[in-house]
C-alpha cells in the first residue's frame, strides 16, 4: 500500500491501479489502467460536519465499484450513492450527513473491483451554498451572455427579434471558426465580442431613443429568460446539478441517447484543441451542425464549461418563445392572445422536454418561425433576413431543410411579392452561410453525411459509400409493398406510433392502477403518455 499526502492534511492510501489522476487535480483514479484497473483508495481520517462533498469520476454505482464512509475502530460504514453516474467525466457531489454521523472520525473509501469500468475520487472539498440556486444563476448568466450581441445590435441598429437572434447566431458562428483556427484566437475573439457587446449595451440603454428600440421585444425576452430558469430548476429539482451532461438522458424519459452531449463535446474539441478522432462512438465531429456548440464557445471563457453547456442549450431552445411572440405579432394577435398562447405552450410536456433535452430541435425551430414571421410581416422585402435565418436554422439542425421546403411552397402558393428573384437572393445567402461548414464536412472530417443517409436512405450505420449511391441502392431494393408500409408507418406515427399500440399500453397501465397496483400502473401509463408527447406529432400538441 502506497501512502501520499492530501492537501487537507489527511493521508491518502492507494492499492492496485489507483494513481494520481491525469485529468483532475487533487484526485485519484483507475483510469490509466482502463476498464481493467482495480484497487482501493482510502482518504482520512476526516471529521464529518453537517455536509460533505467531493468530485467523483467514472462509473460509481456499476457492479464492482463503491464509495463509503468507514469508521476505522469498528468497521461501521455507510455507502455513498450518486443519483447520476458521472460517466467519462468528473462531477461534484454532496451529501447531507446524518445527525448520528456528525463529528465522527471516518475514512473515505473508494473501491474498484470491476474489470470493465474505471473509478475516481477527489479530496473532500467545501460544500457550496445551495447548488440549485447556483444553477439558476448560471442559467440567467448564459441566457444574457449569448443574447448580448443581439441586444447590442437591437439598441444601435434597430430591428426586431429576427435581427437580434441573427446577430447572436452569427457571433457564435464566427467564434466557432476562430476557435477552429486556434484556441487562443478563439478565446480572444470571445472576449472581444462579449466585452464589445456589453459596452454597446451599456452605452445604448442610456439613450431613451435606443431603449425604445428594444421595448417591444422586452416582454418575450423576459418570459423566455424566466422560463429557462424554471426549466433548469425542474430539471434539477430532485438533484443532478452535479452531472448536468448526463441528467437529461434519464430525468423525464429514461434511456434517451447522448445527443445532448454532442454540442458540448464538439465545443470541447476546439476549446481545448483535442484530436477530432475519436469523437463519440462512431460519430464524427462533422455529423451534427455546430450552431449550439458555437454559442457555447462564444461564452466559454466566462463560465464553468461543463455545467454551462446545459444552460446554454436551454437558453438557446428558449428562443422559441421569442420567435413564437414574433409570429403571433406578425399575424395580428392581441397582447392577451399572445400571452395565453405562449403560456399554454410553455406548460406543455413537449416544451419542457425539448428545452431540457437539448438536441437541439427548438433552436432551429425558433429561427424558422422568425423566417415565417418576416415573410408574413414584410412579404418580398427581407431576403437578407430570411436567408440568414434559414442558414442559421440549417446550422442548428439539418432537418430544417424540410421546413424550408414547406416555407418556399407556402411562399409561392400565397403569391408573395418578389417571386423567384426574392427566393434566389434568400437562397444564395443561405448557401453562403453553409459553405464554411460544408467545406469542413467534406475536407476536414469527411464524409459528414451520416444523417442524410440515415433519414433519407434508411442506413443508420456509417458507410464510406456516397450518399447518392446509398440512396439509389435503398430504393432499388425496396419493393412497392414495403414502400407503402413505410408510408403508412409515417402517417400512423403522427398519431399513435407504429402499430397503434400506445392507447393499449396506456389502457393496460390504467387497468393495473384500478386493480390496486397504483404506483406501477400510473407510472406505466404516464411513461407512455410522455413518449407520445415527445415523439408523436399530434399528442405533442397537447
XYZ file of C-alpha atoms in Angstrom, residues 180-521:
342
model
C -11.118 26.146 -35.167
C -8.035 28.119 -36.224
C -6.600 28.455 -32.708
C -7.865 28.031 -29.156
C -6.095 31.231 -28.074
C -7.530 33.145 -31.032
C -10.998 31.852 -30.203
C -10.770 32.894 -26.563
C -9.546 36.350 -27.544
C -12.361 36.626 -30.084
C -14.924 35.630 -27.420
C -13.651 38.353 -25.092
C -13.709 40.961 -27.852
C -17.274 40.103 -28.918
C -18.680 39.934 -25.387
C -16.898 42.957 -23.966
C -17.659 44.986 -27.083
C -21.325 43.966 -26.966
C -21.574 44.724 -23.248
C -20.052 48.173 -23.825
C -22.516 48.921 -26.612
C -25.449 47.750 -24.477
C -24.397 49.889 -21.503
C -23.962 52.904 -23.741
C -27.193 52.228 -25.612
C -29.501 51.932 -22.605
C -28.544 55.451 -21.540
C -30.352 56.821 -24.575
C -34.179 56.899 -24.259
C -34.493 56.611 -28.032
C -32.361 53.464 -28.175
C -34.108 51.945 -25.136
C -37.397 52.222 -27.009
C -35.955 50.076 -29.821
C -35.824 47.081 -27.505
C -39.029 47.739 -25.587
C -41.269 45.771 -27.980
C -39.149 42.655 -27.513
C -38.777 43.035 -23.738
C -41.894 41.002 -22.685
C -40.924 37.995 -24.810
C -37.297 38.262 -23.739
C -38.140 38.369 -20.026
C -40.594 35.487 -20.417
C -38.006 33.323 -22.229
C -35.399 34.121 -19.573
C -37.687 33.264 -16.642
C -38.953 30.143 -18.358
C -35.401 28.911 -18.903
C -34.751 29.354 -15.177
C -37.955 27.451 -14.360
C -36.973 24.618 -16.700
C -33.466 24.246 -15.246
C -34.982 24.219 -11.732
C -37.429 21.482 -12.757
C -34.583 19.525 -14.324
C -32.538 19.609 -11.103
C -35.485 19.525 -8.674
C -34.513 16.078 -7.359
C -30.762 16.576 -7.661
C -28.466 16.086 -10.611
C -26.875 19.541 -10.868
C -23.579 17.776 -10.298
C -23.787 15.907 -13.645
C -25.835 18.047 -15.999
C -24.411 16.490 -19.175
C -25.974 13.093 -18.444
C -29.000 14.249 -16.421
C -31.388 14.998 -19.356
C -30.977 11.434 -20.647
C -32.769 9.976 -17.621
C -34.796 12.704 -15.910
C -38.061 12.845 -17.886
C -37.696 9.829 -20.212
C -35.231 7.095 -19.196
C -32.798 5.630 -21.673
C -32.571 8.585 -24.068
C -29.468 8.763 -26.330
C -26.467 11.006 -25.533
C -27.442 13.592 -28.171
C -27.439 16.372 -25.583
C -23.714 15.845 -25.015
C -22.721 16.297 -28.668
C -22.719 20.141 -28.705
C -20.527 20.190 -25.583
C -18.156 17.547 -26.968
C -17.845 19.452 -30.255
C -17.127 22.740 -28.488
C -14.648 20.936 -26.229
C -12.689 19.670 -29.241
C -11.949 23.237 -30.334
C -11.782 24.923 -26.923
C -9.029 22.501 -25.856
C -7.861 21.681 -29.410
C -8.266 17.942 -28.933
C -7.960 15.344 -31.719
C -11.172 15.042 -33.735
C -10.941 11.240 -33.650
C -12.366 9.503 -31.726
C -15.346 11.768 -31.052
C -18.431 9.962 -29.679
C -18.546 6.282 -30.537
C -18.673 6.014 -34.324
C -19.960 9.581 -34.759
C -17.808 12.269 -36.375
C -17.484 15.950 -35.472
C -18.950 16.722 -38.916
C -22.125 14.676 -38.466
C -24.078 17.283 -36.465
C -24.332 21.020 -37.337
C -22.415 23.355 -34.982
C -24.666 26.280 -34.001
C -25.342 25.286 -30.378
C -21.689 24.345 -29.881
C -20.760 27.730 -31.382
C -22.947 29.592 -28.859
C -21.296 27.605 -26.071
C -17.833 28.531 -27.385
C -18.850 32.190 -27.548
C -19.216 32.432 -23.762
C -16.859 29.614 -22.676
C -14.081 31.877 -21.284
C -16.557 33.418 -18.821
C -18.461 30.394 -17.430
C -17.785 26.931 -15.973
C -17.821 24.998 -19.235
C -19.494 21.683 -18.418
C -22.424 22.949 -16.295
C -22.873 25.858 -18.706
C -23.298 23.504 -21.675
C -26.775 22.502 -20.481
C -27.657 26.087 -19.539
C -26.604 27.386 -22.965
C -28.709 24.656 -24.555
C -31.775 25.609 -22.504
C -31.235 29.316 -23.230
C -30.942 28.649 -26.969
C -34.044 26.439 -27.016
C -35.974 29.116 -25.093
C -35.542 31.398 -28.111
C -38.578 29.515 -29.424
C -40.781 31.705 -27.209
C -39.237 34.907 -28.583
C -39.956 33.593 -32.087
C -43.462 32.498 -31.094
C -44.172 36.012 -29.813
C -42.931 37.476 -33.096
C -45.112 35.132 -35.182
C -48.216 35.963 -33.150
C -47.447 39.664 -33.558
C -46.972 39.227 -37.332
C -50.394 37.589 -37.750
C -52.112 40.300 -35.728
C -52.759 38.543 -32.411
C -53.647 40.813 -29.500
C -51.349 41.093 -26.488
C -53.753 38.951 -24.439
C -53.904 36.271 -27.139
C -50.124 36.214 -27.313
C -49.778 35.769 -23.546
C -52.339 32.948 -23.398
C -50.903 31.096 -26.399
C -47.305 31.287 -25.147
C -48.286 30.267 -21.620
C -50.150 27.196 -22.904
C -47.121 26.223 -24.999
C -44.723 26.766 -22.087
C -46.745 24.458 -19.818
C -46.720 21.536 -22.271
C -44.605 18.459 -21.669
C -43.246 18.755 -25.198
C -41.692 22.157 -24.495
C -40.359 21.112 -21.087
C -38.662 18.058 -22.553
C -37.251 19.732 -25.659
C -35.981 22.754 -23.729
C -34.049 20.490 -21.325
C -33.113 17.617 -23.647
C -31.088 19.969 -25.814
C -30.636 18.028 -29.107
C -31.073 20.876 -30.410
C -34.512 20.961 -32.029
C -36.231 24.119 -30.742
C -33.261 26.372 -31.580
C -33.607 25.888 -35.370
C -37.399 25.884 -34.984
C -37.177 29.383 -33.486
C -35.144 30.630 -36.448
C -37.579 29.067 -38.928
C -40.558 30.652 -37.172
C -38.848 34.019 -37.407
C -38.319 33.476 -41.139
C -42.068 32.833 -41.470
C -42.829 35.964 -39.431
C -40.571 38.078 -41.662
C -42.312 36.868 -44.823
C -45.725 37.379 -43.255
C -44.887 40.866 -41.972
C -42.927 42.152 -44.999
C -43.549 39.823 -47.967
C -40.892 40.106 -50.642
C -38.853 42.769 -48.814
C -36.396 41.000 -46.485
C -34.398 38.359 -48.434
C -31.278 39.042 -46.335
C -33.016 38.296 -43.037
C -34.858 35.263 -44.375
C -31.685 33.869 -45.942
C -29.666 34.346 -42.762
C -32.408 32.815 -40.621
C -32.647 29.839 -42.960
C -28.868 29.377 -42.990
C -28.595 29.542 -39.196
C -31.519 27.093 -38.893
C -29.645 24.627 -41.118
C -26.566 25.151 -38.922
C -28.757 24.256 -35.932
C -30.259 21.084 -37.400
C -30.170 19.678 -40.922
C -33.839 18.668 -40.630
C -34.617 22.359 -41.127
C -34.405 21.619 -44.872
C -37.885 20.078 -44.788
C -39.381 23.157 -43.127
C -37.579 25.449 -45.587
C -39.047 23.482 -48.485
C -42.521 23.875 -46.976
C -41.888 27.574 -46.415
C -40.905 28.037 -50.073
C -44.031 26.216 -51.287
C -46.187 28.338 -48.976
C -44.463 31.487 -50.313
C -45.363 30.670 -53.918
C -48.871 29.442 -53.012
C -49.524 32.814 -51.340
C -48.130 34.553 -54.452
C -46.000 36.797 -52.275
C -44.223 39.709 -53.987
C -40.730 39.139 -55.314
C -41.242 35.647 -56.685
C -38.201 33.811 -57.971
C -35.729 36.734 -57.704
C -36.564 37.123 -53.996
C -36.257 33.388 -53.421
C -32.952 33.319 -55.331
C -31.426 36.073 -53.188
C -32.568 34.450 -49.937
C -31.324 31.054 -51.138
C -27.933 32.480 -52.114
C -27.464 33.992 -48.656
C -28.485 30.679 -47.059
C -25.914 28.787 -49.148
C -23.217 31.328 -48.276
C -23.849 30.626 -44.565
C -23.461 26.888 -45.132
C -20.327 26.924 -47.318
C -17.759 27.001 -44.438
C -19.484 24.142 -42.624
C -19.902 22.036 -45.785
C -16.197 22.509 -46.563
C -15.391 21.358 -43.015
C -17.577 18.279 -43.532
C -16.122 17.340 -46.902
C -12.466 18.326 -46.445
C -11.537 18.291 -42.742
C -13.646 15.438 -41.315
C -15.413 13.669 -44.220
C -17.914 12.479 -45.245
C -20.287 14.397 -42.904
C -23.461 12.954 -44.476
C -24.408 10.268 -41.967
C -27.744 11.850 -41.017
C -28.723 12.213 -44.694
C -28.043 8.523 -45.284
C -29.927 7.601 -42.127
C -33.058 9.703 -42.584
C -33.421 9.627 -46.369
C -31.950 6.217 -47.236
C -32.604 4.214 -44.047
C -28.882 3.488 -43.486
C -28.055 4.323 -39.838
C -24.589 2.732 -39.762
C -21.522 4.623 -41.063
C -20.540 3.769 -44.631
C -17.872 5.062 -46.992
C -20.276 4.927 -49.958
C -21.571 8.227 -51.297
C -24.995 9.495 -50.276
C -26.275 9.168 -53.856
C -25.254 5.527 -54.185
C -26.721 4.636 -50.770
C -29.999 6.377 -51.647
C -30.279 4.680 -55.063
C -29.485 1.265 -53.568
C -32.052 1.722 -50.803
C -34.899 2.462 -53.237
C -33.852 -0.113 -55.815
C -34.080 -2.888 -53.229
C -37.353 -1.566 -51.755
C -40.492 -3.201 -53.169
C -43.705 -1.278 -53.582
C -45.344 -3.165 -50.683
C -42.517 -2.200 -48.333
C -42.681 1.375 -49.612
C -46.423 1.577 -48.895
C -45.892 0.015 -45.464
C -43.272 2.671 -44.721
C -45.614 5.473 -45.759
C -48.379 4.053 -43.561
C -45.961 3.823 -40.641
C -45.073 7.501 -41.164
C -48.736 8.508 -41.079
C -49.552 6.364 -38.049
C -46.526 7.769 -36.231
C -48.157 11.184 -36.335
C -50.939 9.886 -34.105
C -50.163 6.778 -32.043
C -46.819 5.421 -33.155
C -46.076 2.267 -35.150
C -48.634 -0.468 -34.599
C -51.100 1.845 -32.810
C -50.010 0.283 -29.503
C -49.828 3.413 -27.390
C -53.504 3.504 -26.421
C -53.358 -0.181 -25.492
C -50.307 0.417 -23.307
C -51.940 3.358 -21.539
C -55.116 1.339 -21.060
C -53.094 -1.548 -19.578
C -51.396 0.854 -17.179
C -54.717 2.305 -16.037
C -56.066 -1.244 -15.671
C -53.177 -2.077 -13.359
C -53.942 1.066 -11.358
C -57.609 0.148 -10.979
C -56.608 -3.378 -9.951
C -54.668 -1.993 -6.982
C -51.166 -1.535 -8.410
C -51.438 2.214 -8.152
C -47.784 3.236 -8.432
C -46.797 0.693 -11.085
C -49.878 1.280 -13.229
